Short mmCIF file of C-alpha atoms and ligand atoms in Angstrom, two decimals:
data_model
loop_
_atom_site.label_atom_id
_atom_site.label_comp_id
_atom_site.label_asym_id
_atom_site.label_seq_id
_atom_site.Cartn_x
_atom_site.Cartn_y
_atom_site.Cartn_z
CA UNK A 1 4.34 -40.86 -10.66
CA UNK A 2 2.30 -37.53 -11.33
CA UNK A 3 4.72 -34.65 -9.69
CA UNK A 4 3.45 -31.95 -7.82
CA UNK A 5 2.93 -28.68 -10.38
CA UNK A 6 5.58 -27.11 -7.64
CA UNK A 7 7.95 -29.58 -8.25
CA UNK A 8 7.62 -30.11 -11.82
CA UNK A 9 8.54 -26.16 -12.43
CA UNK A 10 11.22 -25.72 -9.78
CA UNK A 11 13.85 -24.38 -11.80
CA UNK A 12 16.93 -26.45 -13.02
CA UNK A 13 18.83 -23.71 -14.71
CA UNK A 14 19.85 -20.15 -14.25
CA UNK A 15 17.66 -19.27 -17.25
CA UNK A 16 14.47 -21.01 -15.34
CA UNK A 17 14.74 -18.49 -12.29
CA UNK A 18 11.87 -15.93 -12.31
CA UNK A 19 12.45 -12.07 -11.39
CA UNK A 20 16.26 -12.74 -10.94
CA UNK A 21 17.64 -11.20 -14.54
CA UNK A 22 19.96 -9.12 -12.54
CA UNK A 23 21.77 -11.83 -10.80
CA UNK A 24 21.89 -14.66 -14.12
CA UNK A 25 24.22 -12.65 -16.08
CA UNK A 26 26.58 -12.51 -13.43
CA UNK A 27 26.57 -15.66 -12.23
CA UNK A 28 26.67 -17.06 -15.98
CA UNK A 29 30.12 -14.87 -16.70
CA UNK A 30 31.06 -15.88 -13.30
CA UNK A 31 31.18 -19.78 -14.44
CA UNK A 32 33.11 -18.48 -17.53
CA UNK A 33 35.92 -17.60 -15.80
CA UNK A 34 38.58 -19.40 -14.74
CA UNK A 35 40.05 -16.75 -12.46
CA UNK A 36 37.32 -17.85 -9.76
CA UNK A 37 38.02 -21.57 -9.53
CA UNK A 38 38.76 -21.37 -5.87
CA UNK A 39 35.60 -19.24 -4.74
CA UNK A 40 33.04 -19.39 -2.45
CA UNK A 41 29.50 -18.23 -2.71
CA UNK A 42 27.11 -16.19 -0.48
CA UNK A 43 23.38 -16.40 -1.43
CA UNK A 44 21.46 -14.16 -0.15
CA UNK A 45 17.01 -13.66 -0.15
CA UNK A 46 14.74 -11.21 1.22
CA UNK A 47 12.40 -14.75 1.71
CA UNK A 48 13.39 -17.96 2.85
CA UNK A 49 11.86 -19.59 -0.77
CA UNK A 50 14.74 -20.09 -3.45
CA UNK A 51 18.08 -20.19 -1.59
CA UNK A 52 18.57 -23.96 -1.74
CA UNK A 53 16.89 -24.43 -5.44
CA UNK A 54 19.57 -21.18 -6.56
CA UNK A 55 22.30 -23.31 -4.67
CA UNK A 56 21.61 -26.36 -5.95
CA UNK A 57 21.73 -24.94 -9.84
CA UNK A 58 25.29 -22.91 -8.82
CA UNK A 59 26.46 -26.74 -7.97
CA UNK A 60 25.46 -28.17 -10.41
CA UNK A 61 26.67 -26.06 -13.18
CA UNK A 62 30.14 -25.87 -11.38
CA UNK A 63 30.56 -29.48 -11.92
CA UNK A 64 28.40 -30.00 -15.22
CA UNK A 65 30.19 -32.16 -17.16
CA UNK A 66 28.76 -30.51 -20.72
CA UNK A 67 27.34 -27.65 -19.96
CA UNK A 68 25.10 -25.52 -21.87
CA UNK A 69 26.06 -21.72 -22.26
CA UNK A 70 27.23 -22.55 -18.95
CA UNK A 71 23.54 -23.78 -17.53
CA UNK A 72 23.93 -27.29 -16.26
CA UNK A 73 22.61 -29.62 -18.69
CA UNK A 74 20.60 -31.67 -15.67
CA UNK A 75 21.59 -34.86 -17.83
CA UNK A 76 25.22 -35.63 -17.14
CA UNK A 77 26.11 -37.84 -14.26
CA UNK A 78 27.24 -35.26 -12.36
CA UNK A 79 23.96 -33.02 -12.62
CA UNK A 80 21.74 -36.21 -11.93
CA UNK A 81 23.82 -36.95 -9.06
CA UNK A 82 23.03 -33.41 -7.57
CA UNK A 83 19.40 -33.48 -8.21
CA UNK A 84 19.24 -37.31 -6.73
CA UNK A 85 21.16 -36.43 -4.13
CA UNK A 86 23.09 -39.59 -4.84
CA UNK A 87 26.64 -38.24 -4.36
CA UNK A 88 28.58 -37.68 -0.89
CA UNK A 89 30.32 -34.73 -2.89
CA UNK A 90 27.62 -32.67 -2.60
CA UNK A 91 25.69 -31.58 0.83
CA UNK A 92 23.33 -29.41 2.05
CA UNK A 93 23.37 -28.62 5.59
CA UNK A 94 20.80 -26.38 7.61
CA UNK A 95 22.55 -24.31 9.82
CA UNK A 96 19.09 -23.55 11.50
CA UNK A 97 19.37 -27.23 12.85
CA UNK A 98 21.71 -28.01 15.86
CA UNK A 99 23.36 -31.36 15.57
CA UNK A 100 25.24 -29.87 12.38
CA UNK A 101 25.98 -26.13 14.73
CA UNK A 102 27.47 -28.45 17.06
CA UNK A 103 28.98 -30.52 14.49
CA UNK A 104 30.56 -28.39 12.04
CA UNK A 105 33.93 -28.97 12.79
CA UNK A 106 33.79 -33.15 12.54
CA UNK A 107 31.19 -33.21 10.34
CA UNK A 108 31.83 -30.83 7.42
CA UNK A 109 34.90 -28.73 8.07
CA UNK A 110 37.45 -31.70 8.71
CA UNK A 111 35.71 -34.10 5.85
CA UNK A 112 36.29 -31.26 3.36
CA UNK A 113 39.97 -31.10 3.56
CA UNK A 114 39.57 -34.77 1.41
CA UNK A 115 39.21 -34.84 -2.08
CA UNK A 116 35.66 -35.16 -4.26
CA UNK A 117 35.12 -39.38 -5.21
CA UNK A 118 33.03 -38.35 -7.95
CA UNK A 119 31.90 -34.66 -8.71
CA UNK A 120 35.00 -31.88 -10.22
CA UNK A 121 34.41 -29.77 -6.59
CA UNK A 122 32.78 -31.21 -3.26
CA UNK A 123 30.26 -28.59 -2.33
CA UNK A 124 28.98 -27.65 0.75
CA UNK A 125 25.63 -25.43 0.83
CA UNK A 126 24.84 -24.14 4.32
CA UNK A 127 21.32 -22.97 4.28
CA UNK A 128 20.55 -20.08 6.78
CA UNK A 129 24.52 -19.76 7.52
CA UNK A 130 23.63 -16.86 9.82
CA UNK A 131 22.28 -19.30 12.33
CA UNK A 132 25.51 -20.53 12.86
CA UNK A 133 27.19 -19.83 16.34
CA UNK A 134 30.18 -17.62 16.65
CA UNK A 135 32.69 -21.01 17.26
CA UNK A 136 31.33 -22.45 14.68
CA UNK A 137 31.61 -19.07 12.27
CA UNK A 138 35.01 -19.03 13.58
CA UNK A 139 35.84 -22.73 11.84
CA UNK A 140 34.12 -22.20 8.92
CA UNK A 141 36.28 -19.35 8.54
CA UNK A 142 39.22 -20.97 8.66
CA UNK A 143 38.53 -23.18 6.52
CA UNK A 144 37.58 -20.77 3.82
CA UNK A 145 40.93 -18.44 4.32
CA UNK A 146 42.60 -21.82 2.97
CA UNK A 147 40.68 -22.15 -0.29
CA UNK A 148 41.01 -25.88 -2.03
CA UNK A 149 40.48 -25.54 -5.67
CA UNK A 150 38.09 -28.73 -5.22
CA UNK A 151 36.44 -27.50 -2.07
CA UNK A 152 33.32 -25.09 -2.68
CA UNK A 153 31.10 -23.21 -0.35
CA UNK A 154 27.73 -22.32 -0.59
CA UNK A 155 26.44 -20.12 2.16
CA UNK A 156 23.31 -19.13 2.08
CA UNK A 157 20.98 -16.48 3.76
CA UNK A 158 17.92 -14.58 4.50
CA UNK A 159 19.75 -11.93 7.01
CA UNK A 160 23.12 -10.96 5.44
CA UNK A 161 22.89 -8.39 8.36
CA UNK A 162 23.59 -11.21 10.94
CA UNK A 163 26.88 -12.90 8.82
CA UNK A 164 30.06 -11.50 10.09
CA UNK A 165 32.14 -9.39 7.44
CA UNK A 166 35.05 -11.71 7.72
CA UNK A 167 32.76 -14.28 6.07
CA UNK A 168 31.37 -12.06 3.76
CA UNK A 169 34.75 -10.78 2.38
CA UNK A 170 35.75 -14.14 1.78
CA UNK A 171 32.93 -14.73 -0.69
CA UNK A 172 31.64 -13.78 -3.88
CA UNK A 173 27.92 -12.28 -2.92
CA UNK A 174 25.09 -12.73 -5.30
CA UNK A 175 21.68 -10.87 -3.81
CA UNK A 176 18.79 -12.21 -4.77
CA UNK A 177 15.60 -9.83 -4.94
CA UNK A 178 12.05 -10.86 -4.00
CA UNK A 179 10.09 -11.94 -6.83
CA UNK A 180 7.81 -9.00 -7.84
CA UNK A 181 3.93 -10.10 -8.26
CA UNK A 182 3.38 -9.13 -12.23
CA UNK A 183 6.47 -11.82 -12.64
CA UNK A 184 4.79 -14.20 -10.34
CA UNK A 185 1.25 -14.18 -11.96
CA UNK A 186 2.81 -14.06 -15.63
CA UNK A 187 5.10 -17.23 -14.78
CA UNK A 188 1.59 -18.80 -13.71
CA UNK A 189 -0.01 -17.81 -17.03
CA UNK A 190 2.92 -19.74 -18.58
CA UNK A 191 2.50 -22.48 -16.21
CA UNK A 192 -1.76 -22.44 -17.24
CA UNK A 193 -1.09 -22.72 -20.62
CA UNK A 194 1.11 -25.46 -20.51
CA UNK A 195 -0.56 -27.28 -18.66
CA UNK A 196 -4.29 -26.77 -20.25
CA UNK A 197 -5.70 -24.85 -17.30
CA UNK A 198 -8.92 -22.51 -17.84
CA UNK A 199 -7.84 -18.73 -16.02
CA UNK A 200 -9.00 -15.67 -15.31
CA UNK A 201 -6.05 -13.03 -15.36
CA UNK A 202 -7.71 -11.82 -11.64
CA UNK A 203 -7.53 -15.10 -10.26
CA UNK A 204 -3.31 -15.22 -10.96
CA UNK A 205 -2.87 -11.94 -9.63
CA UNK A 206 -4.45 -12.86 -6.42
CA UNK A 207 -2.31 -15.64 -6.06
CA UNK A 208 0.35 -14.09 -7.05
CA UNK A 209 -0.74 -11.57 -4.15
CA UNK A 210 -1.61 -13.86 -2.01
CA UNK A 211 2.03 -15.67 -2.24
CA UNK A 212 4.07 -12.60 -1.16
CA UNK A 213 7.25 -13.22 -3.55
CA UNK A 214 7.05 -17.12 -3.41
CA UNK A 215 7.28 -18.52 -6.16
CA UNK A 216 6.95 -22.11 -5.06
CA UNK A 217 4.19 -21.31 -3.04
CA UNK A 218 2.46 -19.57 -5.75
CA UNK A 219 2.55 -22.39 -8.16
CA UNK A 220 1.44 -24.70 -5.07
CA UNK A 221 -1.47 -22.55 -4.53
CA UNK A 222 -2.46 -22.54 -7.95
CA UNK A 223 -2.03 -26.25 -7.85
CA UNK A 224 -4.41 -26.94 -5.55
CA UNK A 225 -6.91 -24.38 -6.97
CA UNK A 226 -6.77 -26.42 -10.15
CA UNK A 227 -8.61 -29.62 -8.76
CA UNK A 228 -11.66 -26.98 -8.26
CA UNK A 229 -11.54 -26.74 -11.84
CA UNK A 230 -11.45 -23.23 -13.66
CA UNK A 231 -8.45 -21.00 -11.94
CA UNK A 232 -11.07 -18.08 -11.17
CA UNK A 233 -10.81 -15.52 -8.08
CA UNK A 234 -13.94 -17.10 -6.67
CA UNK A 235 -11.90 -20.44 -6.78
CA UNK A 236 -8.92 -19.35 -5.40
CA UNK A 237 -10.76 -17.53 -2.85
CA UNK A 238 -12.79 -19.96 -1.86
CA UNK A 239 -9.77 -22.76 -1.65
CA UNK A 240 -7.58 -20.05 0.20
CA UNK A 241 -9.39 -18.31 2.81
CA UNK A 242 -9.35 -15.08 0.95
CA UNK A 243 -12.14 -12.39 -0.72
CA UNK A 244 -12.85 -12.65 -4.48
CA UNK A 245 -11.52 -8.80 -5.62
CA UNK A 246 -15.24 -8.23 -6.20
CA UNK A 247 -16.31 -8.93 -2.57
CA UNK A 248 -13.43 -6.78 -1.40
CA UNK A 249 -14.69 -3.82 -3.59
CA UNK A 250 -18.25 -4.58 -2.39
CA UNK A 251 -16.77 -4.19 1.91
CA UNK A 252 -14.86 -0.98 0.13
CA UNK A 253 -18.50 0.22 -0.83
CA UNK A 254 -20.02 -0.95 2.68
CA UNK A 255 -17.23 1.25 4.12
CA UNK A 256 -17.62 4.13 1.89
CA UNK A 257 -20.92 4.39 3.30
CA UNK A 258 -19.91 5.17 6.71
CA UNK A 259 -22.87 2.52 8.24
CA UNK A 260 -20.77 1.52 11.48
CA UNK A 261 -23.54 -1.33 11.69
CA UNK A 262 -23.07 -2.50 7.94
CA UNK A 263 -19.29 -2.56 8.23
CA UNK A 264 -19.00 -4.21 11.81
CA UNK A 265 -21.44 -6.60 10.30
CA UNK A 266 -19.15 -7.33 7.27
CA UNK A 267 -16.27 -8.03 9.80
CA UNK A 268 -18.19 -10.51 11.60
CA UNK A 269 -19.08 -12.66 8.52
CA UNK A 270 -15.42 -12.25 7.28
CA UNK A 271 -14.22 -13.69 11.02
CA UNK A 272 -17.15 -16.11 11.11
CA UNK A 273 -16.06 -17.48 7.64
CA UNK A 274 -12.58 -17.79 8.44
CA UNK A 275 -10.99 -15.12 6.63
CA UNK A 276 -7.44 -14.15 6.85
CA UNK A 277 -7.86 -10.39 7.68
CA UNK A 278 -4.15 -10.20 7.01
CA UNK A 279 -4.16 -11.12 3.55
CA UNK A 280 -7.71 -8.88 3.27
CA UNK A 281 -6.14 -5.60 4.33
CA UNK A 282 -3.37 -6.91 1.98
CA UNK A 283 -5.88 -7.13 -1.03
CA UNK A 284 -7.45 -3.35 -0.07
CA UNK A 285 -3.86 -2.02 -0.44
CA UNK A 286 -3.37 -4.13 -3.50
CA UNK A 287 -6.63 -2.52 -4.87
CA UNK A 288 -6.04 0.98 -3.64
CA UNK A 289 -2.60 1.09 -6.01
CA UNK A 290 -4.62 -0.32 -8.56
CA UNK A 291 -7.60 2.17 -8.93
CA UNK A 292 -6.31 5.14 -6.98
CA UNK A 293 -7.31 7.81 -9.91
CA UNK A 294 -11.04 6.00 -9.69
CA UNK A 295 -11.59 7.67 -6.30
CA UNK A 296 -8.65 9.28 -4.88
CA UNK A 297 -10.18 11.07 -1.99
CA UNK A 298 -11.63 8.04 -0.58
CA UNK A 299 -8.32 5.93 -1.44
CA UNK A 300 -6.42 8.26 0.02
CA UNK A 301 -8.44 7.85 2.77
CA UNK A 302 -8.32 4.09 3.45
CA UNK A 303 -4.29 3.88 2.30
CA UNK A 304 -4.17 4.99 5.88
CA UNK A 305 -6.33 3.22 7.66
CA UNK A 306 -5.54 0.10 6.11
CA UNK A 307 -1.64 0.83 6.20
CA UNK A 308 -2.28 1.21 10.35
CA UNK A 309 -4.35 -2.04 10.57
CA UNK A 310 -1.19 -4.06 8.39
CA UNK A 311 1.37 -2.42 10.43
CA UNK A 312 -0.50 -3.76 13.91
CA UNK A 313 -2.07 -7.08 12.89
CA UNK A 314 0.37 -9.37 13.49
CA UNK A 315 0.78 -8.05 17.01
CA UNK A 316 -3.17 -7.73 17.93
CA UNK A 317 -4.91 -10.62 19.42
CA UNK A 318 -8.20 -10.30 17.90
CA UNK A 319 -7.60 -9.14 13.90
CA UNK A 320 -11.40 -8.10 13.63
CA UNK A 321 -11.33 -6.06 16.61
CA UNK A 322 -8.83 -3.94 15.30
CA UNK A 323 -10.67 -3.73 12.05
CA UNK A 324 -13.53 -2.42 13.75
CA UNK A 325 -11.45 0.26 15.89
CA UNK A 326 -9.72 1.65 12.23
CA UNK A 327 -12.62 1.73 10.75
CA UNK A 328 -15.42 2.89 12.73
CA UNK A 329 -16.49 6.08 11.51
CA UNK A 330 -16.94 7.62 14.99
CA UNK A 331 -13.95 6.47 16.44
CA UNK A 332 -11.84 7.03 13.59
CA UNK A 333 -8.53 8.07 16.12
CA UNK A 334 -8.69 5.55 18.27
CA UNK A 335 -5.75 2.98 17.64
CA UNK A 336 -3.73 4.72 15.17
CA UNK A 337 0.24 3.83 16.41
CA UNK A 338 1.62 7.15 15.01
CA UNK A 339 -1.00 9.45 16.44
CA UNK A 340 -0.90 12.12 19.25
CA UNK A 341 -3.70 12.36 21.60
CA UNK A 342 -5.42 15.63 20.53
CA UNK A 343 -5.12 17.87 22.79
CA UNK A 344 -9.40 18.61 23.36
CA UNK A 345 -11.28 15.80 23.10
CA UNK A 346 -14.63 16.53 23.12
CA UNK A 347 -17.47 14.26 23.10
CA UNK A 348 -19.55 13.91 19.93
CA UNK A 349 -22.87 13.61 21.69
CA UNK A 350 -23.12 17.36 22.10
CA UNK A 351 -22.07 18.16 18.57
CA UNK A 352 -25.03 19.93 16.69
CA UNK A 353 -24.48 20.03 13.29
CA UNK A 354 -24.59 23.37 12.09
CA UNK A 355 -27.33 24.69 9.66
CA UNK A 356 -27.81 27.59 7.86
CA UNK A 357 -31.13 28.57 9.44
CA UNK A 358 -29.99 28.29 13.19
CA UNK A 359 -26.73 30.01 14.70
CA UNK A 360 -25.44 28.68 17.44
CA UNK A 361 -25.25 29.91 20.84
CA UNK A 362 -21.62 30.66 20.35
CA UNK A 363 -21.64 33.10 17.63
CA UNK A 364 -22.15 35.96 20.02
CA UNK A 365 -20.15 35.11 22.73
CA UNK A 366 -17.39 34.42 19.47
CA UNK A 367 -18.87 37.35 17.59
CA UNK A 368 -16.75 39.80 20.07
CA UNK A 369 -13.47 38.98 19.71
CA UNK A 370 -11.38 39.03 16.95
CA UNK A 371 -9.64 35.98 17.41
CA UNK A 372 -9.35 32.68 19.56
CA UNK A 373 -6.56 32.93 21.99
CA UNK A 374 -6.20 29.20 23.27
CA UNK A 375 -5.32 26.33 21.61
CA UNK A 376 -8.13 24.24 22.88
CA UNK A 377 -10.75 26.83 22.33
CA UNK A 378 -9.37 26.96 18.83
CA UNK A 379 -9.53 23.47 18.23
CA UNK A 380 -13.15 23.43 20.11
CA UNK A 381 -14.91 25.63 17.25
CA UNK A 382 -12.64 23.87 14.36
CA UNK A 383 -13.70 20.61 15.31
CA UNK A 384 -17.42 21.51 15.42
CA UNK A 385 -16.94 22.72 11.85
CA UNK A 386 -14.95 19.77 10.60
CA UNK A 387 -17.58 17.16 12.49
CA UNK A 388 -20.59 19.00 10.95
CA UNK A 389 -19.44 17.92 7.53
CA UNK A 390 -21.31 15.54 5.89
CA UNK A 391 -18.88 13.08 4.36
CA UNK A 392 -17.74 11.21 7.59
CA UNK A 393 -14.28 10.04 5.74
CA UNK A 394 -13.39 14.17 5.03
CA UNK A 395 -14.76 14.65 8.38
CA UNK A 396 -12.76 11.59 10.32
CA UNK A 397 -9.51 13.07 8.38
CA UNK A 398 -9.89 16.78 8.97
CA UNK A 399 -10.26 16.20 12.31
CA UNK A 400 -7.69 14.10 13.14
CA UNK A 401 -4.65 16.08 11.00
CA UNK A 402 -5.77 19.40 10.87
CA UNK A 403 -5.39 22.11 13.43
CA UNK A 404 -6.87 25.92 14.17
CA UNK A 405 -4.03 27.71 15.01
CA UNK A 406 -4.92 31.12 15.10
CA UNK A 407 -8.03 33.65 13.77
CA UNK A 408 -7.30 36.88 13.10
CA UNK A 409 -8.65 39.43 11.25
CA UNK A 410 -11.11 36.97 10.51
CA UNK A 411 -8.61 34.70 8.81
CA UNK A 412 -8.17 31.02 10.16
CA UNK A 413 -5.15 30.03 10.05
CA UNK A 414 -5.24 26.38 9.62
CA UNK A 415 -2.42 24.34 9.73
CA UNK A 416 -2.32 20.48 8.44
CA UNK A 417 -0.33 17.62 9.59
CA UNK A 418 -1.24 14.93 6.81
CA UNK A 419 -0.68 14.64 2.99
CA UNK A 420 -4.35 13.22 2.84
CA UNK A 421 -5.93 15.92 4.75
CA UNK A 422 -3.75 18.55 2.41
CA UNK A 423 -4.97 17.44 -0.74
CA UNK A 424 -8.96 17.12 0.49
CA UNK A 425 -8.45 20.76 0.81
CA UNK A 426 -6.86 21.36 -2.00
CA UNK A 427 -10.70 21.15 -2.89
CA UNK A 428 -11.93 24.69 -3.70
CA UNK A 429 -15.51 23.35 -2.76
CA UNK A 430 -14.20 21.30 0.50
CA UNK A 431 -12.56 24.86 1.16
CA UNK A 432 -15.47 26.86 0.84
CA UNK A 433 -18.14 24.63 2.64
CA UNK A 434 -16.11 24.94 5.70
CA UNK A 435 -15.32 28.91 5.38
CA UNK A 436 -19.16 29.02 5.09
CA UNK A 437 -19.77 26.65 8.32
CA UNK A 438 -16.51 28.64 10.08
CA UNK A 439 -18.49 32.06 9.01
CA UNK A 440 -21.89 31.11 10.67
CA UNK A 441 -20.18 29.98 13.78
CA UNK A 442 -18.08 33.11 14.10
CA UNK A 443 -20.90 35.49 12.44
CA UNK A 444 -18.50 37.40 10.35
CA UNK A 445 -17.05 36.22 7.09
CA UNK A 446 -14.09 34.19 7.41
CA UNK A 447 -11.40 33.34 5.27
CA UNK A 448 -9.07 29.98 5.45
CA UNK A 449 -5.51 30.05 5.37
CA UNK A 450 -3.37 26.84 4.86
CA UNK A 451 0.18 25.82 6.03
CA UNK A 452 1.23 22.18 6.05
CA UNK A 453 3.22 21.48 9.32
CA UNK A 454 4.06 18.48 10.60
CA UNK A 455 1.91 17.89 14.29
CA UNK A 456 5.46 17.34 15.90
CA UNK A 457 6.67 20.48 14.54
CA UNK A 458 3.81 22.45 15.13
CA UNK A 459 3.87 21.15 18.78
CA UNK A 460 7.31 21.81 19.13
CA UNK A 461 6.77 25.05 17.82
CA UNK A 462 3.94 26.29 19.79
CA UNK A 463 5.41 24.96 22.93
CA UNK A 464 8.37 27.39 22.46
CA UNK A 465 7.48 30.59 24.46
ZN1 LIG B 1 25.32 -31.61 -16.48
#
C-alpha cells in the first residue's frame, strides 16, 4: 500500500518532532524519572495540527517496553498496539464531540478506575479538553485528585485560556510552539531529498508559507504538488490557488505605479482566477520582511496597507473589494479600521497641483498673515502641498498621518502621527520639496518643523482649552 507522504513522516518519536527542541528535552528527562509515575499531562498548541500525534508518542514511550534513550522504539508490542490502535488500554477521545461530553462519567471516568489488560498504564488522551462542559470538568477532576499509578491522562489543547486552573494544577504542562516556516520548508527539503523530488528552495518556502505552522499540511501540500512533477513556485501555485513570488512582485510593481486602472485590473484577474486573496496579502507581507532594505519607502508603505487588508479580510464579504478600497491611490483613507476621519476633507477635483511658474490665488490672501489660526485652514493649505507631490504613495501617507499644526514666523510646525510618514521625512530631499511647495503657497520662505505625536494625543491635546 503506497502511504500518503503525510503519513509516512508523521513523527513516531520525540526526536522526529519539528520546531519543538524546547519541549523534547523535558519531556525526555521527564520519562527518566521515576518521581512522576503517577502524572498527568496537559498538551497544549497554538494550532489544532500535532496535539494527538505529540500524545500519541508521550503514550507510547510511557509504556515502551525497550525504549530507546527513552523514545519509544515503535516495535514492541506495546508501541504497535498504540499506533494500531489495537489495545482498549489506550483511547483517544475528542472532547469537541458530544456523546463522549455527555458520557464522560460512564464512559471513561468509571472504566479507568480498572486496571490496564495489556499496556504498563491505561491512557486516556482527551483532545480539545477545553470543550468539555463544567460537570464534566468537574468529574474529570476528581478523578485526577485520586491519581492511579496505572491510570494516565492526556489532556490536550489549543486554548489553555479556557481549562480551569484546578485542572491545570493537577498536571504537568508541556507548551508546544507553532512551527516556525524556515523549520517547515527545511523539514520539506529533507523530505525532497529522500524521496528523489526535483525543488526549487522558493517553491518550499511558499508552502511552508502557505501552511501557516502545519506541518502535516505542509508535507500534504507538497505531496500533491509532486504528481505535477518538479516542486517549483509555479507548481505549487498553480496546484494551490496561490501567486508564484514572481507574479506577486510583478502586482507589487503594478501597484508601485499608482495606475488605479492597472491595479483594479490585476484584482479582477486574481478574483476571476480563483485566488485566495488571503494567502496573497499573506505572501506581500512575507515579501515585504524579506526585501525591506530593497525599497524601504515603498515597503514601508504597503506593510500598512497590506497589514489593514489581513486584519479585515476574514470579516469582509467581497476580499477584492477591499483590495481595491486599500489600495486605490485616490482613496487611500478610505477603510483603514484604526483611522480617524480627518477633520477637512476636501475634494481632490479642485486640487491644482502647484508649479513653480504659477502662484496660486491664495498666496496673497495667505501672504498677510503670519500664521494659520484654524485647524482646518491649516490642514487645507498642508494638504494641497502634500497632494501636489508627485509620488502618490509619499503623497497618500503624508496626507493621511501628518498634520499642520501651527505657522509662525514662517515656520510650519508639522506634527506626524505614523512611523512611516516619520521616516519619509526623515528625507532631506522629501523635506525640502515640500518647504519649496509650502513657500510658493505662502509667498515667503518657509521652514518645516517636525514633532511625532500620536493623532490621539495630538487631538486630545488640542482639544484642551
Ligand atoms: Zn516500544
Amino acid at each position: 500500500m503506497q502511504l500518503s507522504l503525510a503519513n509516512k513522516y508523521r513523527p513516531q518519536t520525540f526526536r522526529e518532532m519539528i520546531g519543538q527542541q524546547h519541549i523534547i528535552g523535558i519531556l525526555e528527562a521527564k520519562m527518566q524519572s521515576e518521581s512522576d509515575f503517577m502524572q498527568n499531562y496537559l498538551l497544549t498548541w497554538p494550532r489544532w495540527t500535532g496535539k494527538t500525534t505529540s500524545a500519541r508518542i508521550l503514550a507510547k514511550a510511557i509504556n515502551c517496553l525497550e525504549p530507546i534513550e527513552w523514545n519509544p522504539c515503535n516495535k514492541c508490542a506495546n508501541c504497535m498496539a498504540i499506533n494500531g490502535s489495537t489495545t482498549l488500554d489506550y483511547v483517544e477521545i475528542d472532547a469537541a464531540s458530544h456523546t463522549w461530553v455527555d458520557n464522560i462519567r460512564e464512559e471513561i471516568l468509571d472504566k479507568a478506575l480498572y486496571p490496564p489488560t495489556m499496556l504498563k498504564k491505561k491512557i486516556y488522551v482527551i483532545d480539545e479538553v477545553h470543550m468539555l462542559s463544567k460537570w464534566a470538568f468537574n468529574s474529570l477532576l476528581k478523578t485526577i485528585e485520586e491519581p492511579k499509578w496505572n491510570v494516565c491522562f492526556i489532556l490536550a489543547t489549543t486554548e489553555i485560556q479556557k481549562v480551569p486552573d484546578t485542572i491545570i494544577s493537577r498536571c504537568q504542562v508541556f507548551q508546544f510552539k507553532k512551527v516556525i516556516e524556515s523549520e517547515i520548508a527545511d523539514h520539506l527539503a529533507e523530505i525532497c531529498e529522500k524521496e528523489g523530488f526535483e525543488f526549487q528552495k522558493d517553491a518550499l518556502d511558499l508552502i511552508a508559507m502557505i501552511s501557516d505552522g502545519g506541518v502535516r499540511d505542509s508535507i500534504k501540500y507538497l505531496d500533491q504538488v509532486s504528481i505535477l512533477g518538479k516542486i517549483t513556485s509555479e507548481n505549487v501555485s498553480k496546484f494551490l490557488w496561490v501567486l508564484s513570488e514572481n507574479n506577486v512582485k510583478n502586482f507589487l510593481i503594478i501597484i508601485k505605479t499608482g495606475d488605479k486602472k492597472q491595479i483594479y485590473d490585476a484584482i479582477d484577474q486574481f478574483s476571476q482566477q480563483g485566488i485566495d486573496l488571503f494567502q496573497l496579502a499573506k505572501q506581500v507581507i512575507w515579501i515585504i520582511d524579506k526585501s525591506i532594505l530593497e525599497d524601504t519607502d515603498f515597503y514601508l508603505f504597503l506593510s500598512e496597507k497590506f497589514s489593514n487588508i489581513l486584519r479585515q479580510i476574514r470579516y469582509y464579504p467581497y476580499p477584492a473589494v477591499l483590495f481595491k478600497m486599500e489600495l486605490s491611490p485616490l482613496n487611500s483613507q478610505t477603510s483603514t479600521l484604526t483611522s480617524i476621519p480627518s477633520p477637512s476633507q476636501i475634494s481632490t477635483a479642485n486640487i491644482q497641483p502647484v508649479s513653480v511658474s504659477s502662484k496660486p490665488v491664495e498666496t496673497a490672501i495667505l501672504a498677510d498673515i503670519q500664521s494659520i489660526p484654524s485647524y482646518e485652514e491649516g490642514q487645507d493649505v498642508w494638504q494641497r502641498v502634500v497632494l501636489s507631490l508627485n509620488e502618490w504613495m509619499l503623497r497618500s501617507n503624508l496626507r493621511d498621518h501628518t498634520i499642520l499644526d501651527k505657522l509662525e514666523n514662517w515656520v510650519a510646525h508639522l506634527i506626524i502621527t505614523n512611523k512611516i510618514a516619520e521616516i519619509s521625512l526623515q528625507k532631506a530631499e522629501t523635506r525640502s520639496d515640500l518647504e519649496k511647495k509650502l513657500s510658493e503657497i505662502v509667498g515667503e520662505k518657509v521652514i518645516l518643523e517636525r514633532k511625532f505625536e500620536s493623532r490621539e494625543d495630538y487631538l486630545a491635546r488640542s482639544l484642551d482649552f
